[in-house]
């Protein structure tokens, strides 16, 4: 129980009180701000009316500047550090999510009848209508290995889309080891259930990835990862190309899942395996076309579609020498 108590404390604080970009600095900033605030109030109580008269307008301005520099809010807006309440709120949230998961098995996802869900032909998995939708994604670039590419993600016009933009640079990092560089990516976060348990998407009743996008003419790589806990498979994924045509008009892209090819550590494998659609973990978009300069990709929604005209199960050939498991 002591371990669970400590774990829930840490989870609640990280979720509610720390900023993702500078978590440690914000954590100590709150305590330092409280210390400054208390130290400014103590002389008033101790020295009485004389100290109140010495608190001039210039002193108030300096105090306000300190608050701005420390990036703190007004006293009534500062969160109150109550660990007992934090634990109770965290437990209530996790048990609520656990209840929803159990009810979804009996009633159906999101309260819909299960037979309606099984018969649906199309489903929107991700759409972008607010900041909470952007929080389901992360962006990364070759800056993690010392490169110069930059990538950003924000809401598009009228909060009806997500805009992925930045600058691609193929200049290798000056570390004496890397000889290639130049990529930017947008990756969905792994869905989590109650008590932070990993979840996966079940797309087994669909056969096509369905997107509505608007780009600048660059080719993107669409990457799908399966939900697996095997260490030797953490760098394995299924990929296919998505070509944007540029211009001001939206385009609808449909990519059959049978076209996705298997790769490991960025290399296409000779032995190809079919994508398991009932264990989808994440989906991502990668730009690495070696063309330096600005780029953008605007996304309205990402979904799945059951195309009755598509009957292909797997687009790639195999042989007993390359993949003997398929021929047993």
mmCIF file of C-alpha atoms in Angstrom:
data_model
loop_
_atom_site.group_PDB
_atom_site.id
_atom_site.type_symbol
_atom_site.label_atom_id
_atom_site.label_comp_id
_atom_site.label_asym_id
_atom_site.label_seq_id
_atom_site.Cartn_x
_atom_site.Cartn_y
_atom_site.Cartn_z
ATOM 1 C CA UNK A 1 0.000 0.000 0.000
ATOM 2 C CA UNK A 2 2.884 2.368 0.690
ATOM 3 C CA UNK A 3 4.163 1.798 -2.847
ATOM 4 C CA UNK A 4 0.718 2.446 -4.342
ATOM 5 C CA UNK A 5 0.372 5.591 -2.204
ATOM 6 C CA UNK A 6 3.719 6.917 -3.455
ATOM 7 C CA UNK A 7 2.942 6.018 -7.098
ATOM 8 C CA UNK A 8 -0.437 7.787 -7.070
ATOM 9 C CA UNK A 9 1.108 10.846 -5.418
ATOM 10 C CA UNK A 10 3.682 11.124 -8.169
ATOM 11 C CA UNK A 11 1.149 10.521 -10.942
ATOM 12 C CA UNK A 12 -1.245 13.174 -9.703
ATOM 13 C CA UNK A 13 1.462 15.813 -9.234
ATOM 14 C CA UNK A 14 2.971 15.204 -12.660
ATOM 15 C CA UNK A 15 -0.422 15.415 -14.321
ATOM 16 C CA UNK A 16 -1.813 18.488 -12.561
ATOM 17 C CA UNK A 17 1.050 20.650 -11.354
ATOM 18 C CA UNK A 18 4.027 20.227 -13.664
ATOM 19 C CA UNK A 19 4.562 21.706 -17.102
ATOM 20 C CA UNK A 20 5.742 19.173 -19.708
ATOM 21 C CA UNK A 21 8.456 21.413 -21.117
ATOM 22 C CA UNK A 22 10.130 22.301 -17.808
ATOM 23 C CA UNK A 23 8.656 20.093 -15.142
ATOM 24 C CA UNK A 24 11.419 20.301 -12.573
ATOM 25 C CA UNK A 25 11.817 24.067 -12.930
ATOM 26 C CA UNK A 26 8.061 24.595 -12.497
ATOM 27 C CA UNK A 27 7.957 22.310 -9.436
ATOM 28 C CA UNK A 28 10.616 24.284 -7.557
ATOM 29 C CA UNK A 29 9.205 27.534 -8.975
ATOM 30 C CA UNK A 30 5.949 27.015 -7.083
ATOM 31 C CA UNK A 31 7.742 26.586 -3.752
ATOM 32 C CA UNK A 32 10.065 29.503 -4.450
ATOM 33 C CA UNK A 33 7.097 31.708 -5.346
ATOM 34 C CA UNK A 34 5.329 30.783 -2.111
ATOM 35 C CA UNK A 35 8.501 31.578 -0.177
ATOM 36 C CA UNK A 36 8.775 34.999 -1.823
ATOM 37 C CA UNK A 37 5.121 35.718 -1.157
ATOM 38 C CA UNK A 38 5.412 34.772 2.535
ATOM 39 C CA UNK A 39 8.596 36.772 2.988
ATOM 40 C CA UNK A 40 6.928 39.864 1.537
ATOM 41 C CA UNK A 41 3.985 39.544 3.909
ATOM 42 C CA UNK A 42 5.909 38.962 7.171
ATOM 43 C CA UNK A 43 7.424 42.485 7.500
ATOM 44 C CA UNK A 44 3.930 43.998 7.339
ATOM 45 C CA UNK A 45 2.743 42.059 10.360
ATOM 46 C CA UNK A 46 5.940 42.717 12.321
ATOM 47 C CA UNK A 47 6.590 46.420 11.814
ATOM 48 C CA UNK A 48 3.013 47.664 11.751
ATOM 49 C CA UNK A 49 1.997 51.007 10.267
ATOM 50 C CA UNK A 50 5.545 52.219 9.517
ATOM 51 C CA UNK A 51 6.267 49.274 7.240
ATOM 52 C CA UNK A 52 2.902 49.750 5.496
ATOM 53 C CA UNK A 53 3.787 53.360 4.692
ATOM 54 C CA UNK A 54 7.136 52.276 3.252
ATOM 55 C CA UNK A 55 5.382 49.942 0.806
ATOM 56 C CA UNK A 56 5.319 52.410 -2.055
ATOM 57 C CA UNK A 57 3.958 51.980 -5.537
ATOM 58 C CA UNK A 58 7.489 51.260 -6.771
ATOM 59 C CA UNK A 59 7.756 48.344 -4.344
ATOM 60 C CA UNK A 60 4.473 46.923 -5.582
ATOM 61 C CA UNK A 61 5.694 47.160 -9.152
ATOM 62 C CA UNK A 62 8.893 45.283 -8.267
ATOM 63 C CA UNK A 63 6.804 42.597 -6.566
ATOM 64 C CA UNK A 64 4.627 42.320 -9.678
ATOM 65 C CA UNK A 65 7.714 41.987 -11.864
ATOM 66 C CA UNK A 66 8.982 39.149 -9.675
ATOM 67 C CA UNK A 67 5.678 37.345 -10.093
ATOM 68 C CA UNK A 68 5.835 37.700 -13.869
ATOM 69 C CA UNK A 69 9.435 36.500 -13.969
ATOM 70 C CA UNK A 70 8.541 33.460 -11.897
ATOM 71 C CA UNK A 71 5.527 32.745 -14.137
ATOM 72 C CA UNK A 72 3.089 32.309 -11.252
ATOM 73 C CA UNK A 73 -0.607 33.142 -11.101
ATOM 74 C CA UNK A 74 -2.584 35.119 -8.577
ATOM 75 C CA UNK A 75 -2.977 33.565 -5.088
ATOM 76 C CA UNK A 76 -6.572 32.495 -5.693
ATOM 77 C CA UNK A 77 -5.538 30.682 -8.905
ATOM 78 C CA UNK A 78 -2.550 28.810 -7.449
ATOM 79 C CA UNK A 79 -3.270 25.101 -6.923
ATOM 80 C CA UNK A 80 -3.426 23.930 -3.329
ATOM 81 C CA UNK A 81 -1.070 21.062 -2.513
ATOM 82 C CA UNK A 82 -3.310 18.598 -0.676
ATOM 83 C CA UNK A 83 -1.940 15.076 -0.975
ATOM 84 C CA UNK A 84 -4.923 13.323 0.614
ATOM 85 C CA UNK A 85 -7.317 15.022 -1.781
ATOM 86 C CA UNK A 86 -4.945 14.277 -4.663
ATOM 87 C CA UNK A 87 -4.970 10.557 -3.894
ATOM 88 C CA UNK A 88 -8.762 10.467 -3.580
ATOM 89 C CA UNK A 89 -9.263 12.342 -6.856
ATOM 90 C CA UNK A 90 -6.790 10.099 -8.657
ATOM 91 C CA UNK A 91 -8.449 6.943 -7.356
ATOM 92 C CA UNK A 92 -11.906 8.233 -8.299
ATOM 93 C CA UNK A 93 -10.706 9.001 -11.825
ATOM 94 C CA UNK A 94 -9.126 5.573 -12.323
ATOM 95 C CA UNK A 95 -12.117 3.679 -10.939
ATOM 96 C CA UNK A 96 -14.442 5.746 -13.132
ATOM 97 C CA UNK A 97 -12.384 4.818 -16.183
ATOM 98 C CA UNK A 98 -12.383 1.169 -15.086
ATOM 99 C CA UNK A 99 -16.170 1.264 -14.754
ATOM 100 C CA UNK A 100 -16.486 2.724 -18.268
ATOM 101 C CA UNK A 101 -14.273 -0.021 -19.681
ATOM 102 C CA UNK A 102 -16.349 -2.754 -18.031
ATOM 103 C CA UNK A 103 -19.627 -1.209 -19.185
ATOM 104 C CA UNK A 104 -18.319 -0.885 -22.745
ATOM 105 C CA UNK A 105 -17.895 -4.665 -22.864
ATOM 106 C CA UNK A 106 -21.562 -5.167 -21.995
ATOM 107 C CA UNK A 107 -23.299 -2.194 -23.576
ATOM 108 C CA UNK A 108 -20.876 -1.238 -26.350
ATOM 109 C CA UNK A 109 -18.237 1.457 -26.927
ATOM 110 C CA UNK A 110 -19.376 4.899 -25.787
ATOM 111 C CA UNK A 111 -22.771 3.520 -24.804
ATOM 112 C CA UNK A 112 -23.671 2.435 -28.339
ATOM 113 C CA UNK A 113 -25.210 -1.003 -28.967
ATOM 114 C CA UNK A 114 -22.544 -3.532 -29.817
ATOM 115 C CA UNK A 115 -24.267 -4.769 -32.987
ATOM 116 C CA UNK A 116 -24.335 -1.199 -34.349
ATOM 117 C CA UNK A 117 -20.599 -0.889 -33.764
ATOM 118 C CA UNK A 118 -19.887 -4.186 -35.517
ATOM 119 C CA UNK A 119 -21.915 -3.180 -38.577
ATOM 120 C CA UNK A 120 -20.484 0.312 -39.061
ATOM 121 C CA UNK A 121 -18.660 0.861 -42.340
ATOM 122 C CA UNK A 122 -16.521 3.861 -41.371
ATOM 123 C CA UNK A 123 -15.144 5.181 -38.102
ATOM 124 C CA UNK A 124 -13.315 8.388 -37.193
ATOM 125 C CA UNK A 125 -10.510 7.514 -34.775
ATOM 126 C CA UNK A 126 -8.831 10.943 -34.500
ATOM 127 C CA UNK A 127 -10.209 14.348 -35.338
ATOM 128 C CA UNK A 128 -8.911 17.803 -34.483
ATOM 129 C CA UNK A 129 -11.408 20.230 -32.984
ATOM 130 C CA UNK A 130 -9.544 21.522 -29.927
ATOM 131 C CA UNK A 131 -6.364 21.485 -27.889
ATOM 132 C CA UNK A 132 -7.387 18.265 -26.152
ATOM 133 C CA UNK A 133 -7.167 16.546 -29.546
ATOM 134 C CA UNK A 134 -3.596 17.797 -30.050
ATOM 135 C CA UNK A 135 -2.619 16.378 -26.655
ATOM 136 C CA UNK A 136 -3.120 12.881 -28.080
ATOM 137 C CA UNK A 137 -0.093 13.385 -30.352
ATOM 138 C CA UNK A 138 3.623 14.090 -30.010
ATOM 139 C CA UNK A 139 6.012 15.604 -32.554
ATOM 140 C CA UNK A 140 9.704 14.879 -32.933
ATOM 141 C CA UNK A 141 12.554 15.570 -35.333
ATOM 142 C CA UNK A 142 16.239 14.893 -35.863
ATOM 143 C CA UNK A 143 16.986 17.459 -33.141
ATOM 144 C CA UNK A 144 16.960 14.498 -30.774
ATOM 145 C CA UNK A 145 20.213 13.325 -32.425
ATOM 146 C CA UNK A 146 21.689 16.792 -32.955
ATOM 147 C CA UNK A 147 20.050 17.708 -36.280
ATOM 148 C CA UNK A 148 18.613 21.057 -37.359
ATOM 149 C CA UNK A 149 15.073 20.166 -38.465
ATOM 150 C CA UNK A 150 12.176 21.821 -36.648
ATOM 151 C CA UNK A 151 8.561 20.683 -36.377
ATOM 152 C CA UNK A 152 5.500 22.219 -34.690
ATOM 153 C CA UNK A 153 1.867 21.238 -34.230
ATOM 154 C CA UNK A 154 -1.025 23.638 -33.694
ATOM 155 C CA UNK A 155 -4.707 24.039 -34.418
ATOM 156 C CA UNK A 156 -5.639 25.146 -37.923
ATOM 157 C CA UNK A 157 -8.081 27.803 -39.038
ATOM 158 C CA UNK A 158 -11.352 27.971 -37.066
ATOM 159 C CA UNK A 159 -10.177 25.025 -34.939
ATOM 160 C CA UNK A 160 -11.292 22.549 -37.591
ATOM 161 C CA UNK A 161 -7.975 20.846 -38.322
ATOM 162 C CA UNK A 162 -4.434 20.239 -37.078
ATOM 163 C CA UNK A 163 -1.521 21.970 -38.801
ATOM 164 C CA UNK A 164 1.851 20.221 -38.772
ATOM 165 C CA UNK A 165 4.582 22.533 -40.049
ATOM 166 C CA UNK A 166 8.261 23.276 -39.750
ATOM 167 C CA UNK A 167 11.565 23.222 -41.624
ATOM 168 C CA UNK A 168 13.422 20.146 -42.845
ATOM 169 C CA UNK A 169 17.222 20.158 -42.832
ATOM 170 C CA UNK A 170 19.341 17.249 -44.040
ATOM 171 C CA UNK A 171 22.556 18.649 -42.552
ATOM 172 C CA UNK A 172 24.037 15.897 -40.366
ATOM 173 C CA UNK A 173 24.874 16.656 -36.729
ATOM 174 C CA UNK A 174 28.449 17.580 -35.871
ATOM 175 C CA UNK A 175 29.007 14.623 -33.574
ATOM 176 C CA UNK A 176 31.461 12.671 -35.711
ATOM 177 C CA UNK A 177 29.152 9.639 -35.763
ATOM 178 C CA UNK A 178 25.955 10.390 -37.703
ATOM 179 C CA UNK A 179 26.298 10.782 -41.456
ATOM 180 C CA UNK A 180 22.609 11.250 -42.295
ATOM 181 C CA UNK A 181 19.833 13.401 -40.927
ATOM 182 C CA UNK A 182 16.661 15.169 -41.939
ATOM 183 C CA UNK A 183 13.347 13.885 -40.624
ATOM 184 C CA UNK A 184 10.257 15.176 -38.832
ATOM 185 C CA UNK A 185 7.451 13.067 -37.441
ATOM 186 C CA UNK A 186 4.050 13.198 -35.766
ATOM 187 C CA UNK A 187 3.103 10.154 -33.652
ATOM 188 C CA UNK A 188 -0.079 9.313 -31.749
ATOM 189 C CA UNK A 189 0.206 8.580 -28.055
ATOM 190 C CA UNK A 190 -0.441 5.057 -26.822
ATOM 191 C CA UNK A 191 -4.012 4.914 -25.457
ATOM 192 C CA UNK A 192 -4.217 4.300 -21.718
ATOM 193 C CA UNK A 193 -6.984 2.820 -19.649
ATOM 194 C CA UNK A 194 -7.627 2.646 -15.934
ATOM 195 C CA UNK A 195 -4.503 2.618 -13.755
ATOM 196 C CA UNK A 196 -2.412 3.569 -16.844
ATOM 197 C CA UNK A 197 -2.842 0.166 -18.474
ATOM 198 C CA UNK A 198 -1.919 0.155 -22.162
ATOM 199 C CA UNK A 199 -4.783 -0.272 -24.603
ATOM 200 C CA UNK A 200 -4.915 -0.973 -28.335
ATOM 201 C CA UNK A 201 -7.239 -0.265 -31.261
ATOM 202 C CA UNK A 202 -9.254 -3.040 -32.872
ATOM 203 C CA UNK A 203 -9.653 -2.357 -36.603
ATOM 204 C CA UNK A 204 -10.237 -5.971 -37.618
ATOM 205 C CA UNK A 205 -13.612 -5.174 -39.216
ATOM 206 C CA UNK A 206 -12.055 -2.530 -41.500
ATOM 207 C CA UNK A 207 -9.638 -2.886 -44.419
ATOM 208 C CA UNK A 208 -8.633 0.688 -45.321
ATOM 209 C CA UNK A 209 -7.065 3.690 -43.616
ATOM 210 C CA UNK A 210 -9.078 6.805 -44.415
ATOM 211 C CA UNK A 211 -7.726 10.382 -44.093
ATOM 212 C CA UNK A 212 -8.714 13.890 -45.124
ATOM 213 C CA UNK A 213 -5.605 16.023 -45.554
ATOM 214 C CA UNK A 214 -4.139 19.043 -47.308
ATOM 215 C CA UNK A 215 -0.401 19.205 -47.993
ATOM 216 C CA UNK A 216 2.289 20.948 -50.004
ATOM 217 C CA UNK A 217 3.091 18.192 -52.497
ATOM 218 C CA UNK A 218 5.621 16.298 -50.384
ATOM 219 C CA UNK A 219 5.477 12.513 -49.865
ATOM 220 C CA UNK A 220 4.902 11.291 -46.317
ATOM 221 C CA UNK A 221 5.452 7.893 -44.778
ATOM 222 C CA UNK A 222 2.495 6.524 -42.805
ATOM 223 C CA UNK A 223 3.681 4.201 -40.023
ATOM 224 C CA UNK A 224 1.551 1.801 -37.964
ATOM 225 C CA UNK A 225 2.811 -0.101 -34.928
ATOM 226 C CA UNK A 226 1.306 -3.178 -33.346
ATOM 227 C CA UNK A 227 0.747 -3.489 -29.626
ATOM 228 C CA UNK A 228 3.552 -5.733 -28.431
ATOM 229 C CA UNK A 229 5.691 -5.990 -25.310
ATOM 230 C CA UNK A 230 8.537 -7.952 -26.887
ATOM 231 C CA UNK A 231 11.800 -5.998 -26.713
ATOM 232 C CA UNK A 232 13.079 -7.452 -29.977
ATOM 233 C CA UNK A 233 10.055 -6.000 -31.806
ATOM 234 C CA UNK A 234 10.055 -2.439 -30.467
ATOM 235 C CA UNK A 235 11.605 -1.024 -33.677
ATOM 236 C CA UNK A 236 9.319 -2.942 -36.027
ATOM 237 C CA UNK A 237 6.486 -1.210 -37.870
ATOM 238 C CA UNK A 238 4.338 -1.303 -40.989
ATOM 239 C CA UNK A 239 4.624 1.542 -43.464
ATOM 240 C CA UNK A 240 3.242 2.911 -46.715
ATOM 241 C CA UNK A 241 3.591 6.135 -48.682
ATOM 242 C CA UNK A 242 1.059 8.968 -48.713
ATOM 243 C CA UNK A 243 1.451 11.491 -51.543
ATOM 244 C CA UNK A 244 0.050 14.991 -51.094
ATOM 245 C CA UNK A 245 -0.788 16.922 -54.244
ATOM 246 C CA UNK A 246 -0.407 20.460 -52.904
ATOM 247 C CA UNK A 247 -2.674 23.383 -53.604
ATOM 248 C CA UNK A 248 -5.588 24.844 -51.633
ATOM 249 C CA UNK A 249 -7.944 21.887 -52.001
ATOM 250 C CA UNK A 250 -8.511 19.072 -49.545
ATOM 251 C CA UNK A 251 -7.912 15.478 -50.605
ATOM 252 C CA UNK A 252 -9.232 12.222 -49.258
ATOM 253 C CA UNK A 253 -6.635 9.467 -48.980
ATOM 254 C CA UNK A 254 -7.552 5.779 -48.745
ATOM 255 C CA UNK A 255 -4.727 3.303 -48.110
ATOM 256 C CA UNK A 256 -5.628 -0.411 -47.871
ATOM 257 C CA UNK A 257 -4.046 -2.122 -44.894
ATOM 258 C CA UNK A 258 -2.917 -4.922 -47.218
ATOM 259 C CA UNK A 259 -0.450 -2.477 -48.828
ATOM 260 C CA UNK A 260 1.505 -1.760 -45.635
ATOM 261 C CA UNK A 261 4.937 -3.394 -45.761
ATOM 262 C CA UNK A 262 6.920 -4.683 -42.820
ATOM 263 C CA UNK A 263 10.169 -2.970 -41.746
ATOM 264 C CA UNK A 264 12.609 -3.230 -38.874
ATOM 265 C CA UNK A 265 14.797 -0.303 -37.746
ATOM 266 C CA UNK A 266 13.900 1.584 -40.922
ATOM 267 C CA UNK A 267 14.828 -1.238 -43.318
ATOM 268 C CA UNK A 268 12.308 -3.149 -45.427
ATOM 269 C CA UNK A 269 12.545 -6.841 -44.609
ATOM 270 C CA UNK A 270 12.635 -9.620 -47.194
ATOM 271 C CA UNK A 271 10.182 -11.680 -45.167
ATOM 272 C CA UNK A 272 6.882 -9.789 -45.060
ATOM 273 C CA UNK A 273 4.170 -10.246 -42.448
ATOM 274 C CA UNK A 274 0.558 -9.184 -42.490
ATOM 275 C CA UNK A 275 -0.540 -6.375 -40.176
ATOM 276 C CA UNK A 276 -2.586 -7.563 -37.184
ATOM 277 C CA UNK A 277 -5.509 -5.144 -37.172
ATOM 278 C CA UNK A 278 -6.851 -6.127 -33.752
ATOM 279 C CA UNK A 279 -3.686 -4.980 -31.944
ATOM 280 C CA UNK A 280 -2.947 -1.472 -33.257
ATOM 281 C CA UNK A 281 -0.907 0.645 -30.856
ATOM 282 C CA UNK A 282 0.086 3.875 -32.638
ATOM 283 C CA UNK A 283 0.043 5.579 -36.018
ATOM 284 C CA UNK A 284 2.495 8.206 -37.239
ATOM 285 C CA UNK A 285 3.504 10.398 -40.163
ATOM 286 C CA UNK A 286 7.154 10.901 -41.114
ATOM 287 C CA UNK A 287 8.708 13.338 -43.594
ATOM 288 C CA UNK A 288 12.204 12.423 -44.796
ATOM 289 C CA UNK A 289 12.339 13.234 -48.518
ATOM 290 C CA UNK A 290 15.793 14.945 -48.310
ATOM 291 C CA UNK A 291 14.390 18.231 -49.653
ATOM 292 C CA UNK A 292 15.496 21.033 -47.366
ATOM 293 C CA UNK A 293 13.046 23.800 -46.665
ATOM 294 C CA UNK A 294 9.650 24.548 -45.084
ATOM 295 C CA UNK A 295 6.785 22.060 -45.125
ATOM 296 C CA UNK A 296 3.245 21.729 -43.856
ATOM 297 C CA UNK A 297 0.572 19.078 -43.540
ATOM 298 C CA UNK A 298 -2.991 19.886 -42.476
ATOM 299 C CA UNK A 299 -5.156 17.037 -41.172
ATOM 300 C CA UNK A 300 -8.920 17.124 -40.735
ATOM 301 C CA UNK A 301 -9.483 13.593 -39.442
ATOM 302 C CA UNK A 302 -7.965 10.108 -39.442
ATOM 303 C CA UNK A 303 -10.257 7.121 -39.614
ATOM 304 C CA UNK A 304 -10.774 3.600 -40.878
ATOM 305 C CA UNK A 305 -13.084 2.359 -43.612
ATOM 306 C CA UNK A 306 -14.524 -0.965 -44.763
ATOM 307 C CA UNK A 307 -14.261 -0.876 -48.544
ATOM 308 C CA UNK A 308 -16.435 -3.641 -50.029
ATOM 309 C CA UNK A 309 -14.647 -3.368 -53.381
ATOM 310 C CA UNK A 310 -11.249 -4.154 -51.873
ATOM 311 C CA UNK A 311 -10.744 -7.917 -51.547
ATOM 312 C CA UNK A 312 -6.947 -8.144 -51.403
ATOM 313 C CA UNK A 313 -5.666 -9.724 -48.193
ATOM 314 C CA UNK A 314 -1.922 -9.190 -48.623
ATOM 315 C CA UNK A 315 -0.078 -7.420 -51.413
ATOM 316 C CA UNK A 316 3.400 -8.948 -51.047
ATOM 317 C CA UNK A 317 4.787 -12.312 -52.060
ATOM 318 C CA UNK A 318 6.513 -14.730 -49.740
ATOM 319 C CA UNK A 319 8.346 -18.000 -50.210
ATOM 320 C CA UNK A 320 9.231 -20.951 -47.935
ATOM 321 C CA UNK A 321 12.852 -19.747 -47.865
ATOM 322 C CA UNK A 322 11.984 -16.225 -46.709
ATOM 323 C CA UNK A 323 9.079 -16.967 -44.419
ATOM 324 C CA UNK A 324 8.733 -20.681 -43.632
ATOM 325 C CA UNK A 325 6.104 -20.097 -40.931
ATOM 326 C CA UNK A 326 3.524 -19.175 -43.565
ATOM 327 C CA UNK A 327 4.009 -22.443 -45.425
ATOM 328 C CA UNK A 328 3.796 -24.948 -42.584
#
